PDB file of N, CA and C in Angstrom:
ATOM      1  N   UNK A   1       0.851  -1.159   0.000  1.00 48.00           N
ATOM      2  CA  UNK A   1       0.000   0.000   0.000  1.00 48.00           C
ATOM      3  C   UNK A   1       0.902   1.228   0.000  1.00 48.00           C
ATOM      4  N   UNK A   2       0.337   2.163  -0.828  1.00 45.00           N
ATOM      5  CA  UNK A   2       1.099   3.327  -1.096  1.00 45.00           C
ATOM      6  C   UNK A   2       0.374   4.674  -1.014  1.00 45.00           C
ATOM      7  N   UNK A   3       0.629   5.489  -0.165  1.00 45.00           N
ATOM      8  CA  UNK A   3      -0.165   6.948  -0.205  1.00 45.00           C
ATOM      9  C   UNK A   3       0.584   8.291  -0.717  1.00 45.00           C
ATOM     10  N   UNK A   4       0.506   8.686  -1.879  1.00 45.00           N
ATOM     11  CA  UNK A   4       1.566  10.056  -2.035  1.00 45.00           C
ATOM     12  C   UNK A   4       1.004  11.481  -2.328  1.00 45.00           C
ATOM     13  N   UNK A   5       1.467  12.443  -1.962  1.00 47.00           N
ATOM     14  CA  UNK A   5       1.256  13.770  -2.280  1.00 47.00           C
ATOM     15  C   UNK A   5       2.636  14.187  -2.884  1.00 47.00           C
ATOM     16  N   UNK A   6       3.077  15.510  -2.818  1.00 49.00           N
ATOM     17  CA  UNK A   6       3.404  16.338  -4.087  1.00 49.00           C
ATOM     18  C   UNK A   6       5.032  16.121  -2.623  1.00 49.00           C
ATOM     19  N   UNK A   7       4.454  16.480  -1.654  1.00 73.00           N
ATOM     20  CA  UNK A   7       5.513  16.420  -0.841  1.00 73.00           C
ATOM     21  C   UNK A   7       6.257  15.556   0.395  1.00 73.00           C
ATOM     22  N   UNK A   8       4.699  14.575   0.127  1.00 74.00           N
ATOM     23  CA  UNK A   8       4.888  12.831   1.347  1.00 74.00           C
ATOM     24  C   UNK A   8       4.817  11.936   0.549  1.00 74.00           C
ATOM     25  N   UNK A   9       5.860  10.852   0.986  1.00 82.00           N
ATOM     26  CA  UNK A   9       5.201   9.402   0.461  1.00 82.00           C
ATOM     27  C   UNK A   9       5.601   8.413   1.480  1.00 82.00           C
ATOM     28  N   UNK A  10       4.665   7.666   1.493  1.00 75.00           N
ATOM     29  CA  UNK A  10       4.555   6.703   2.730  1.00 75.00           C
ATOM     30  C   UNK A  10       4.902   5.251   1.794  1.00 75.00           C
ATOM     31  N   UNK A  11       4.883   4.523   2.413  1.00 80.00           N
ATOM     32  CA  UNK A  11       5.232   2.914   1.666  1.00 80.00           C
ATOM     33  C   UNK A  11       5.199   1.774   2.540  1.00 80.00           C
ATOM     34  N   UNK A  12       4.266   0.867   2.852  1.00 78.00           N
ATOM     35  CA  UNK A  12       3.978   0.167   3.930  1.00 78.00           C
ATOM     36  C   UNK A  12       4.413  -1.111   3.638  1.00 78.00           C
ATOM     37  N   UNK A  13       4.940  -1.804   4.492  1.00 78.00           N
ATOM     38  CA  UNK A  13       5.354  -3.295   4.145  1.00 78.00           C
ATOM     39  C   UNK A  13       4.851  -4.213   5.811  1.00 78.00           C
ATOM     40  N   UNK A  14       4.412  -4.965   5.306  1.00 80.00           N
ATOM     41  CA  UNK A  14       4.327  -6.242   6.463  1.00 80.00           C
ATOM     42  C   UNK A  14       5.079  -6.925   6.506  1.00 80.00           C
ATOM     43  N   UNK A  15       6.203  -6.631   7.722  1.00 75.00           N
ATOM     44  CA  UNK A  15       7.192  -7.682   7.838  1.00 75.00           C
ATOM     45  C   UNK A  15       6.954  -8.831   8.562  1.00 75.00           C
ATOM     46  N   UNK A  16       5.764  -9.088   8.838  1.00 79.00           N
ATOM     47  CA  UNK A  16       5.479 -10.199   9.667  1.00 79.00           C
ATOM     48  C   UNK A  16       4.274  -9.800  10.436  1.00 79.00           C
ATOM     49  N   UNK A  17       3.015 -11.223  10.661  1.00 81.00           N
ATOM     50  CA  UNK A  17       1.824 -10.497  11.278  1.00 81.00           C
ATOM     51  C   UNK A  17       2.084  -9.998  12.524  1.00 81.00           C
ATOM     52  N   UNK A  18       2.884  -9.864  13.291  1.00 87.00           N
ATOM     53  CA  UNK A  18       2.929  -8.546  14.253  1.00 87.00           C
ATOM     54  C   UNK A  18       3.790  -7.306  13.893  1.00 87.00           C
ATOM     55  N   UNK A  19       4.528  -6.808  12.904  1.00 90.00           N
ATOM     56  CA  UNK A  19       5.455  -5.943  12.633  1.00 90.00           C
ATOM     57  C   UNK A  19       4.871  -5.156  11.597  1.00 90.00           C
ATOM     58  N   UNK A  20       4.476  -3.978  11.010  1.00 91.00           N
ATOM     59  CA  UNK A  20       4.343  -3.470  10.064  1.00 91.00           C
ATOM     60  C   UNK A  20       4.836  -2.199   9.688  1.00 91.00           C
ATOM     61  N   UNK A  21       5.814  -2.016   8.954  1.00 92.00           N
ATOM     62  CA  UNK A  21       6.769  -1.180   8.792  1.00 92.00           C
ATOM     63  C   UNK A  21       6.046  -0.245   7.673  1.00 92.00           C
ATOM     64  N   UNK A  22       6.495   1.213   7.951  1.00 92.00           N
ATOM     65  CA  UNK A  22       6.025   2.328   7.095  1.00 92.00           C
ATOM     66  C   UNK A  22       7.351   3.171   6.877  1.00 92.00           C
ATOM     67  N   UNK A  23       7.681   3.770   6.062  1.00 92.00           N
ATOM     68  CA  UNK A  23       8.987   4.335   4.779  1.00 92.00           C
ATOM     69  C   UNK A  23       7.922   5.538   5.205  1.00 92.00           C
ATOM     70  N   UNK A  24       8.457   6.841   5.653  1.00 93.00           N
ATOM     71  CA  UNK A  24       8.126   7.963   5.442  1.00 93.00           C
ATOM     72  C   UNK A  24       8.960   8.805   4.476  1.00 93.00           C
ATOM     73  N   UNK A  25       8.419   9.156   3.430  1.00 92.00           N
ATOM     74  CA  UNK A  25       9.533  10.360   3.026  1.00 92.00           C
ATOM     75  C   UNK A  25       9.129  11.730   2.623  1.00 92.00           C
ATOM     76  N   UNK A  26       9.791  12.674   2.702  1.00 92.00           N
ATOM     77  CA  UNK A  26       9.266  13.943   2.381  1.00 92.00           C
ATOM     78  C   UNK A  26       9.095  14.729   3.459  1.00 92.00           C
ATOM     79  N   UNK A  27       8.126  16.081   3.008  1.00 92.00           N
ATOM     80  CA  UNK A  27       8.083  16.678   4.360  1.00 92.00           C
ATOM     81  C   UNK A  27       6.734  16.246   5.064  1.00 92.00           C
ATOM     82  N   UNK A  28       7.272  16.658   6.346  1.00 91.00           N
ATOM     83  CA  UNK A  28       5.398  16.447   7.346  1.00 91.00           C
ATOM     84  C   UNK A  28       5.151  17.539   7.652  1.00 91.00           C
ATOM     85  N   UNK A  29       4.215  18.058   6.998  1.00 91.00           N
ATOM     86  CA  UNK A  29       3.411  19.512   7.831  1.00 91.00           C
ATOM     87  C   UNK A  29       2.114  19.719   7.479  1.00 91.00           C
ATOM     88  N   UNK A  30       1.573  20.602   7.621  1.00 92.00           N
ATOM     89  CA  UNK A  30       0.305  20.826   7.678  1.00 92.00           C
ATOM     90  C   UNK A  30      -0.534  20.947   6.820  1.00 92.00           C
ATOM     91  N   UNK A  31      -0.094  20.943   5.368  1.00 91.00           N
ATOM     92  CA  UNK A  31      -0.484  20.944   3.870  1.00 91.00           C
ATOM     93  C   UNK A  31      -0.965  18.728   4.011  1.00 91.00           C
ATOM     94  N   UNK A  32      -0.169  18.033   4.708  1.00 92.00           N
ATOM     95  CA  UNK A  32      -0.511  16.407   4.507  1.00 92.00           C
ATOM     96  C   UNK A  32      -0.412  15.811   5.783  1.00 92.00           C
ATOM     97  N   UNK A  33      -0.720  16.337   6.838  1.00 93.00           N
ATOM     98  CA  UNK A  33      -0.741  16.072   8.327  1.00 93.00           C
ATOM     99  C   UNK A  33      -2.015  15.223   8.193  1.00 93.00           C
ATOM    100  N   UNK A  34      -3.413  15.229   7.912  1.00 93.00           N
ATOM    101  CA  UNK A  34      -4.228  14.411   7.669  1.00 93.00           C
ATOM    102  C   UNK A  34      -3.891  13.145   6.884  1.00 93.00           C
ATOM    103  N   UNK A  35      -3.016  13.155   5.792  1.00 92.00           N
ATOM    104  CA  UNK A  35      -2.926  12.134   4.704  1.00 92.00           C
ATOM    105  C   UNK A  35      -1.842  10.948   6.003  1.00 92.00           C
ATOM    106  N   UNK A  36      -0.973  11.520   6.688  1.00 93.00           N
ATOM    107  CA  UNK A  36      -0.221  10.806   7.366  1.00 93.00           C
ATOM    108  C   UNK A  36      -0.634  10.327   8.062  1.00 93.00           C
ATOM    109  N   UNK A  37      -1.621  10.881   8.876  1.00 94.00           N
ATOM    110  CA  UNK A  37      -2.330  10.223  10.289  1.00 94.00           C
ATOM    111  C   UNK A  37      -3.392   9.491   9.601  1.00 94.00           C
ATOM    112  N   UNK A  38      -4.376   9.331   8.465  1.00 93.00           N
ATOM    113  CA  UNK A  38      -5.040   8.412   7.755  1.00 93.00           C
ATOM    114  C   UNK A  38      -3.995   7.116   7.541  1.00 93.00           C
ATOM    115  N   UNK A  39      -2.631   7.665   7.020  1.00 91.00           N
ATOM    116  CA  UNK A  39      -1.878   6.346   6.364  1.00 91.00           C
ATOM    117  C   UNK A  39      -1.555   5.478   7.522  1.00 91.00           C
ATOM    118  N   UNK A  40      -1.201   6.585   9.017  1.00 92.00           N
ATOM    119  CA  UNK A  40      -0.905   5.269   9.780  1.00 92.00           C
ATOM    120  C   UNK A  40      -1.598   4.528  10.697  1.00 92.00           C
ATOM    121  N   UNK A  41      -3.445   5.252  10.890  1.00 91.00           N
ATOM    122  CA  UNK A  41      -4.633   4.216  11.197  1.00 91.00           C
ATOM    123  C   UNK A  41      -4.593   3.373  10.440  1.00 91.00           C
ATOM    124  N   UNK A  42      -4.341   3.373   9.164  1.00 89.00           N
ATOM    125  CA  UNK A  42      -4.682   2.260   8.279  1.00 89.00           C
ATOM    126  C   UNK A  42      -3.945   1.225   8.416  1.00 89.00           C
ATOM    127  N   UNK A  43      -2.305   1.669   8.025  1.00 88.00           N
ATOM    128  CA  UNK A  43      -1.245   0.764   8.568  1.00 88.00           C
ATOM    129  C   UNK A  43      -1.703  -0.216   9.940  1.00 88.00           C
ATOM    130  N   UNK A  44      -1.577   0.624  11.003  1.00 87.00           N
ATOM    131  CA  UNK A  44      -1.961  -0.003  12.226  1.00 87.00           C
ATOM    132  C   UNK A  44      -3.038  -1.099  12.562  1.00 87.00           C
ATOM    133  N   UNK A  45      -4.202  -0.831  11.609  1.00 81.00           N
ATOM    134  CA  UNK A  45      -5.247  -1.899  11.141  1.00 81.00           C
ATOM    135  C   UNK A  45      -5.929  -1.564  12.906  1.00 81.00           C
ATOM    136  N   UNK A  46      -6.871  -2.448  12.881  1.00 68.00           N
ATOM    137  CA  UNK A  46      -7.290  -3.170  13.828  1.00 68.00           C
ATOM    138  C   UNK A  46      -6.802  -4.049  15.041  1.00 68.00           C
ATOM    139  N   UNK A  47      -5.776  -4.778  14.391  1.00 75.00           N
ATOM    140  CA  UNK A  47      -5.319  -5.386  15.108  1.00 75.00           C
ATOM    141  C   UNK A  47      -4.104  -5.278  15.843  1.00 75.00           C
ATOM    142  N   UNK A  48      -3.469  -6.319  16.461  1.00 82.00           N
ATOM    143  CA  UNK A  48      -2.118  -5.916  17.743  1.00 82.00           C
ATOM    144  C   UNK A  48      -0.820  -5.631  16.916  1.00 82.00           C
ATOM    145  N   UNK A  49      -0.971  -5.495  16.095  1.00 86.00           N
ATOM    146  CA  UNK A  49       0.899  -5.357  15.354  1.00 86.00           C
ATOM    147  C   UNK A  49       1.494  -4.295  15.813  1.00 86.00           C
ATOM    148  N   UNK A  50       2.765  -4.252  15.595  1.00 91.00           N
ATOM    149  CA  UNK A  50       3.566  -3.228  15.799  1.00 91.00           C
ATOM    150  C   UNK A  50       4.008  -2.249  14.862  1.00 91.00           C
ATOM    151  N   UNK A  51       3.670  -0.666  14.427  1.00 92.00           N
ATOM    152  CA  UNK A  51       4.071  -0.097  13.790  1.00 92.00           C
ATOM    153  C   UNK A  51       5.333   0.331  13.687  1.00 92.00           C
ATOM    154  N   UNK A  52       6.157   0.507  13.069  1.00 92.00           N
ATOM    155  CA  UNK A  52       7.626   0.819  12.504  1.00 92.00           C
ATOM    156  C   UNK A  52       7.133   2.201  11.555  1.00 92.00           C
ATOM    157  N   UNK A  53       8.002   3.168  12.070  1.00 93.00           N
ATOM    158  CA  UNK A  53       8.079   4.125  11.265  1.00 93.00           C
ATOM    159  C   UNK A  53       9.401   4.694  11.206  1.00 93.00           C
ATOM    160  N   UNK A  54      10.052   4.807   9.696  1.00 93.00           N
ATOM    161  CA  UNK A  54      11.239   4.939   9.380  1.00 93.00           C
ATOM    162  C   UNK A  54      10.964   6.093   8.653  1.00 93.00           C
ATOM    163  N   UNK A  55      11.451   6.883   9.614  1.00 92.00           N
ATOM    164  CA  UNK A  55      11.550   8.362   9.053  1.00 92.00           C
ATOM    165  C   UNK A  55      12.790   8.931   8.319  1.00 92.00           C
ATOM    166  N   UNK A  56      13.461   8.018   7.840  1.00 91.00           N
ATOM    167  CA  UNK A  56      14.866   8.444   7.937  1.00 91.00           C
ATOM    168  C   UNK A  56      14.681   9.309   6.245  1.00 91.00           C
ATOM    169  N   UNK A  57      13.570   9.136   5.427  1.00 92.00           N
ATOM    170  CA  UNK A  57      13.689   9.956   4.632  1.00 92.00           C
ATOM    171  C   UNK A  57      12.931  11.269   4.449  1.00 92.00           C
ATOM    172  N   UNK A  58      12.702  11.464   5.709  1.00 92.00           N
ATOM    173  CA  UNK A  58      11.875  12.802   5.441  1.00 92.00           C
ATOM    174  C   UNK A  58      12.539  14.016   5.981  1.00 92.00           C
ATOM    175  N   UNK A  59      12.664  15.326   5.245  1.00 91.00           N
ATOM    176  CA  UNK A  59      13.576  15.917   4.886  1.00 91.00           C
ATOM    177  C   UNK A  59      12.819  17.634   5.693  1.00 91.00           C
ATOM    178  N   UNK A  60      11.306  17.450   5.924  1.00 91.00           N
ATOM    179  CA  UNK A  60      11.354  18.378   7.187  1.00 91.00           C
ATOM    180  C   UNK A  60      10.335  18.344   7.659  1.00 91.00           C
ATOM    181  N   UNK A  61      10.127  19.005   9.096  1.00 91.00           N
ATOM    182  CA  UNK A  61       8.841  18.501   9.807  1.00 91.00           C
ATOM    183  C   UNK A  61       8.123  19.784  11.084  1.00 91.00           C
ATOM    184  N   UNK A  62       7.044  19.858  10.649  1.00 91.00           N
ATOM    185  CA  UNK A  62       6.362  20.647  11.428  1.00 91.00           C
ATOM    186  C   UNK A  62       5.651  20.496  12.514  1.00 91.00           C
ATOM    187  N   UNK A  63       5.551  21.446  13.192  1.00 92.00           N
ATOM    188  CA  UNK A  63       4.435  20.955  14.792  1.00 92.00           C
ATOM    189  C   UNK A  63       3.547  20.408  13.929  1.00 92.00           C
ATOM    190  N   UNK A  64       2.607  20.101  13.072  1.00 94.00           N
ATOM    191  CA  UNK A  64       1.816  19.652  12.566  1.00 94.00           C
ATOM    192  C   UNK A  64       2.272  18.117  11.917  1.00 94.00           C
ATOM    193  N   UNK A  65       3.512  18.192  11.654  1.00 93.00           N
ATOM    194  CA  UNK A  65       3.459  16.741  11.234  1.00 93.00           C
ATOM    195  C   UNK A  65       4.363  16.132  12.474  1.00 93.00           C
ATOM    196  N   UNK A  66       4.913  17.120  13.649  1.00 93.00           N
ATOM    197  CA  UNK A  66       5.261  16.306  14.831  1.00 93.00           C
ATOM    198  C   UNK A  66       3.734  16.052  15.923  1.00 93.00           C
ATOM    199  N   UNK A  67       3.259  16.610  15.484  1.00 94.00           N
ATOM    200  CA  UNK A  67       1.680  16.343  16.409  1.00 94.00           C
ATOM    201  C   UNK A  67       1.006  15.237  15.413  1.00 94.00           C
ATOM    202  N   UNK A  68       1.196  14.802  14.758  1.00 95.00           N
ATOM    203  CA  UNK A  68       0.811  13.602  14.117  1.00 95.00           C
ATOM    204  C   UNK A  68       1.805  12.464  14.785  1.00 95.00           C
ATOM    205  N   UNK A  69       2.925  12.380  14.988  1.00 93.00           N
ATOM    206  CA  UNK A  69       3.704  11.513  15.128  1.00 93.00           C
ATOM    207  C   UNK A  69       3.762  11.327  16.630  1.00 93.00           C
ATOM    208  N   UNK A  70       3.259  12.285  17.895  1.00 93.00           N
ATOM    209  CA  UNK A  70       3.027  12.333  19.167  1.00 93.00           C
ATOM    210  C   UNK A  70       1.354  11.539  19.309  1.00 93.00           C
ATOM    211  N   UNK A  71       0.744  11.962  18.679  1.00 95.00           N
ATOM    212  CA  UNK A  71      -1.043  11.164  18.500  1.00 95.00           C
ATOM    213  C   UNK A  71      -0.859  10.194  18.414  1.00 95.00           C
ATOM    214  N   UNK A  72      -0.042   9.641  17.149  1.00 94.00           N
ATOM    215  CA  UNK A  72      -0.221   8.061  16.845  1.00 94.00           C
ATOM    216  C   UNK A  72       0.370   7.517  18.184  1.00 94.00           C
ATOM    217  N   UNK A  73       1.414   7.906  18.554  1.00 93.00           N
ATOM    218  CA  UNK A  73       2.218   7.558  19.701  1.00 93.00           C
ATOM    219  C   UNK A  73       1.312   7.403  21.379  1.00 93.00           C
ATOM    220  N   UNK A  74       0.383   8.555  21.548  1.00 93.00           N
ATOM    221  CA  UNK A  74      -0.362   8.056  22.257  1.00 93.00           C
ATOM    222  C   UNK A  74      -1.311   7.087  22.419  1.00 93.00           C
ATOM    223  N   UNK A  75      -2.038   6.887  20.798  1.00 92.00           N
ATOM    224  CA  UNK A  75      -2.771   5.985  20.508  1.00 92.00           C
ATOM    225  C   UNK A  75      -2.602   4.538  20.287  1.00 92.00           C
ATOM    226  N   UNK A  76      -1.415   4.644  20.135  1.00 92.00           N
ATOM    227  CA  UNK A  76      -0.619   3.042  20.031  1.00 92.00           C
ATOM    228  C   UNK A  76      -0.036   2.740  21.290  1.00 92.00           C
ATOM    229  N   UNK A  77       0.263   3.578  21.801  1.00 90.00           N
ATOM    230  CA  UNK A  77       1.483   3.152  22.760  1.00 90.00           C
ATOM    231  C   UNK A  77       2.688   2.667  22.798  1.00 90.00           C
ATOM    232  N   UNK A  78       3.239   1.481  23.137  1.00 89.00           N
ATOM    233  CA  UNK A  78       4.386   0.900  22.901  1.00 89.00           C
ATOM    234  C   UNK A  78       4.160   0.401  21.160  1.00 89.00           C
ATOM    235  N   UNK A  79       3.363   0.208  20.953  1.00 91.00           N
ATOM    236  CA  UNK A  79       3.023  -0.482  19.467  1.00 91.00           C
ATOM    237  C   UNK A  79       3.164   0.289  18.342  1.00 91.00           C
ATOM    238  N   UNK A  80       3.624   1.595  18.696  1.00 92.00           N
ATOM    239  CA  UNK A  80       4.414   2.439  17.601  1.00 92.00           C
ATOM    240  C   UNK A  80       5.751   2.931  17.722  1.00 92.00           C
ATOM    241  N   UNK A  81       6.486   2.644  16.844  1.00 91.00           N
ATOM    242  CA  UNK A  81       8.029   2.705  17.292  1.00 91.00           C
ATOM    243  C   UNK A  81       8.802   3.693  16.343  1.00 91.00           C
ATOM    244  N   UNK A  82       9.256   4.493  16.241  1.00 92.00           N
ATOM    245  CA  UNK A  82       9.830   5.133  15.025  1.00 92.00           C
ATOM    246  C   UNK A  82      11.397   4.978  15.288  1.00 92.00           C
ATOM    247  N   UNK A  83      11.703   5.035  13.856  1.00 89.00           N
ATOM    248  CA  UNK A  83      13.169   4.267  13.672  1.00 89.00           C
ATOM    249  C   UNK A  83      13.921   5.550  12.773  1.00 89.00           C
ATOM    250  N   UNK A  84      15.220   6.119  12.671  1.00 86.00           N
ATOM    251  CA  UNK A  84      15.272   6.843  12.200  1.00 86.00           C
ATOM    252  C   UNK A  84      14.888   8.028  12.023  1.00 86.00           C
ATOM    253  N   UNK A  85      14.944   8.880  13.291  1.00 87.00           N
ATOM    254  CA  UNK A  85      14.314   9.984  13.604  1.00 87.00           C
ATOM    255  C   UNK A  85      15.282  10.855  12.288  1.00 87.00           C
ATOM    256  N   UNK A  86      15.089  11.821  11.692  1.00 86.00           N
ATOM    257  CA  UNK A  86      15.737  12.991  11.310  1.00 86.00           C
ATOM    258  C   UNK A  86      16.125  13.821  12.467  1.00 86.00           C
ATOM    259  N   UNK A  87      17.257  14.851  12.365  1.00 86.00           N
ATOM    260  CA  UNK A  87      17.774  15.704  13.150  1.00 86.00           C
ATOM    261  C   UNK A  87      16.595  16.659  13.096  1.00 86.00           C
ATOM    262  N   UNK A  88      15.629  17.016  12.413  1.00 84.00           N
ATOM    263  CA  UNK A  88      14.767  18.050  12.666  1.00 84.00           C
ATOM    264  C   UNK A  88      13.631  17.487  13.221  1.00 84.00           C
ATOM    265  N   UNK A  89      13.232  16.158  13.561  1.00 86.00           N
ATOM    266  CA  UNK A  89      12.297  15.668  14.287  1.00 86.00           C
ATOM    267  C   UNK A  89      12.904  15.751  15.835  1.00 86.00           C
ATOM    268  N   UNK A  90      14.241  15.719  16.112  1.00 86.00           N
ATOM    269  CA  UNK A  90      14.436  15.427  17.233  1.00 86.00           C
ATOM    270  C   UNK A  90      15.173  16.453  17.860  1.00 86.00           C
ATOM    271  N   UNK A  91      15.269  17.958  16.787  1.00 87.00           N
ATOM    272  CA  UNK A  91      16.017  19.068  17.316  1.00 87.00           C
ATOM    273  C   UNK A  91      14.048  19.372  17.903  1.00 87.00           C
ATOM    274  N   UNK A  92      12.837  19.234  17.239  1.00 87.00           N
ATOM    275  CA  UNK A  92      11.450  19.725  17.717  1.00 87.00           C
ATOM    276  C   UNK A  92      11.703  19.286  18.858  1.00 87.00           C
ATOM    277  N   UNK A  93      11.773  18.182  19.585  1.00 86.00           N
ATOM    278  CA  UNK A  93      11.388  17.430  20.645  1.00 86.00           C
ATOM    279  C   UNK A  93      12.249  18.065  21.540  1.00 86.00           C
ATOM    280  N   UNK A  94      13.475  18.308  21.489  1.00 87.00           N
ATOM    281  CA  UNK A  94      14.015  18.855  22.030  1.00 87.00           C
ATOM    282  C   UNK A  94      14.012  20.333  22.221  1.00 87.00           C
ATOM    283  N   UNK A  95      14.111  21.182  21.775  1.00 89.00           N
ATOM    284  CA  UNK A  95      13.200  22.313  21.959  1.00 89.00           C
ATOM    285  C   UNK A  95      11.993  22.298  22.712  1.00 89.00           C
ATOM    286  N   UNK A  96      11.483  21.622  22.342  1.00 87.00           N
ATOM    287  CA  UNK A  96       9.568  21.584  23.063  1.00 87.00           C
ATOM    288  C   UNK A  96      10.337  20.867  24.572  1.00 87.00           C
ATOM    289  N   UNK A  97      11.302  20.379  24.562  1.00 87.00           N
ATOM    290  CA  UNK A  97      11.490  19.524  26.032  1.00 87.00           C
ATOM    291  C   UNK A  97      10.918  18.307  26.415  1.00 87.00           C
ATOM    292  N   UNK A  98      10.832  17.522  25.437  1.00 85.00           N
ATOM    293  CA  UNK A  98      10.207  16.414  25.788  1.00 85.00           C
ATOM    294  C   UNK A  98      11.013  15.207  24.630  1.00 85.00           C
ATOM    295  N   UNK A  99      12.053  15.283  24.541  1.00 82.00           N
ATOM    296  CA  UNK A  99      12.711  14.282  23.739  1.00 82.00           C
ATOM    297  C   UNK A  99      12.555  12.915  24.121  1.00 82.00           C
ATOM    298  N   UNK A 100      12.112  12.158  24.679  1.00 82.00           N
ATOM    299  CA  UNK A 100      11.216  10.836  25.060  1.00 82.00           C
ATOM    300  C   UNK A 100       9.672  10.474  24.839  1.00 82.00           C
ATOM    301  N   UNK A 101       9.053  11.697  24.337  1.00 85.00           N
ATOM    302  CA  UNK A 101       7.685  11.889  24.099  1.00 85.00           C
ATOM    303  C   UNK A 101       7.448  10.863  22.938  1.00 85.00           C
ATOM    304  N   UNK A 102       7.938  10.795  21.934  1.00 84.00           N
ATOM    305  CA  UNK A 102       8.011   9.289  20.875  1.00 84.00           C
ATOM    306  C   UNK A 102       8.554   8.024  21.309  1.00 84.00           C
ATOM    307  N   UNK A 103       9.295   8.183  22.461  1.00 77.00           N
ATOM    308  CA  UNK A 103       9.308   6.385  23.110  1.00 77.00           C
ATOM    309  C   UNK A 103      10.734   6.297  22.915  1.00 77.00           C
ATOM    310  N   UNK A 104      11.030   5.479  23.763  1.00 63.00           N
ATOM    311  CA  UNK A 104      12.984   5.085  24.086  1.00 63.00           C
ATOM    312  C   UNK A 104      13.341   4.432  22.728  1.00 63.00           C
ATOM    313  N   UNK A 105      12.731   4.295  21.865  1.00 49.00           N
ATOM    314  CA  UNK A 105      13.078   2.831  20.968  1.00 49.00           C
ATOM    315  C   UNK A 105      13.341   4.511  19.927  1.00 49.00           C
ATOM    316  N   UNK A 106      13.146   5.538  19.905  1.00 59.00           N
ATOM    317  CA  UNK A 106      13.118   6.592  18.826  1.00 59.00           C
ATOM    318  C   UNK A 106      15.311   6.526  18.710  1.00 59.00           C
ATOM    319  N   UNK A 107      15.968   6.312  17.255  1.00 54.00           N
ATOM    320  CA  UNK A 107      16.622   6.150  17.150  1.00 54.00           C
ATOM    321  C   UNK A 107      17.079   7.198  15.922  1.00 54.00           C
ATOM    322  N   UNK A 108      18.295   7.373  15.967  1.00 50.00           N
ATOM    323  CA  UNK A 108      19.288   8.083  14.731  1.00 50.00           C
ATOM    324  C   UNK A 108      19.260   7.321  13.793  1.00 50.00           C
ATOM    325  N   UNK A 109      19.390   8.638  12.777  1.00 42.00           N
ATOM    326  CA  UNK A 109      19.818   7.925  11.393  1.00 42.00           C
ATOM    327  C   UNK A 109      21.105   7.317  11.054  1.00 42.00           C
ATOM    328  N   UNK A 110      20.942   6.223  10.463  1.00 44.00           N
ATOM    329  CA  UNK A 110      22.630   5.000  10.731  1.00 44.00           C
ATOM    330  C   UNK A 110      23.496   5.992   9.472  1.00 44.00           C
TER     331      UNK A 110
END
C-alpha cells in the first residue's frame, strides 16, 4: 500500500503479522498532516501489530506533522516505534522539552 502527495510518500510493508513497517519520506506539515495520520490508522489496522516508522527519509517537519507523530504515539502506545528519527524531528522534541515523548526505541539515522 502506497499513499503520495506532491511532498509525502509513505510505503507500507508487512514484515510479519505482528510488525508493520512504514517508509516515510518527504516533508510532514500541515499541507498532509491528515494524509499521514489516515496512512498510519490504516497501517496499524485493527489489530495488535507493531508499527515501525522509518523516518529516515523525510527531509522536514512541522508541529503539525510532529503532532501527528506524538497522537499516533499516544494511541498506540508501545506499538508504535519510530526508527530513524531525522535531526529536525528530534532538534522539535528537544526544543519543546520532551525528547522521550516518541518512546525510548526513537533512534538516529545509521
Amino acid at each position: 500500500m502506497s499513499f503520495e502527495t506532491m511532498e509525502m510518500t509513505t510505503v507500507v510493508r508487512r514484515e510479519s503479522p505482528r510488525v508493520v513497517r512504514m517508509a516515510v519520506r518527504g516533508d510532514l506539515d500541515a499541507a498532509n498532516a491528515d494524509l499521514l495520520r489516515g496512512a498510519f490508522q490504516d497501517a496499524a489496522g485493527d489489530g495488535g501489530a507493531r508499527l515501525e516508522a522509518d523516518l529516515s527519509g523525510v527531509t522536514f517537519c512541522s508541529l503539525a506533522g510532529l503532532s501527528v507523530l506524538l497522537g499516533t504515539r499516544r494511541s498506540l502506545g508501545e506499538r508504535f516505534v519510530v526508527l530513524a528519527a531525522p535531526p529536525g524531528v528530534r532538534r522539535l522534541l528537544s526544543v519543546l522539552q520532551m525528547p522521550d515523548a516518541l518512546g525510548p526505541a526513537l533512534k538516529s539515522p545509521a
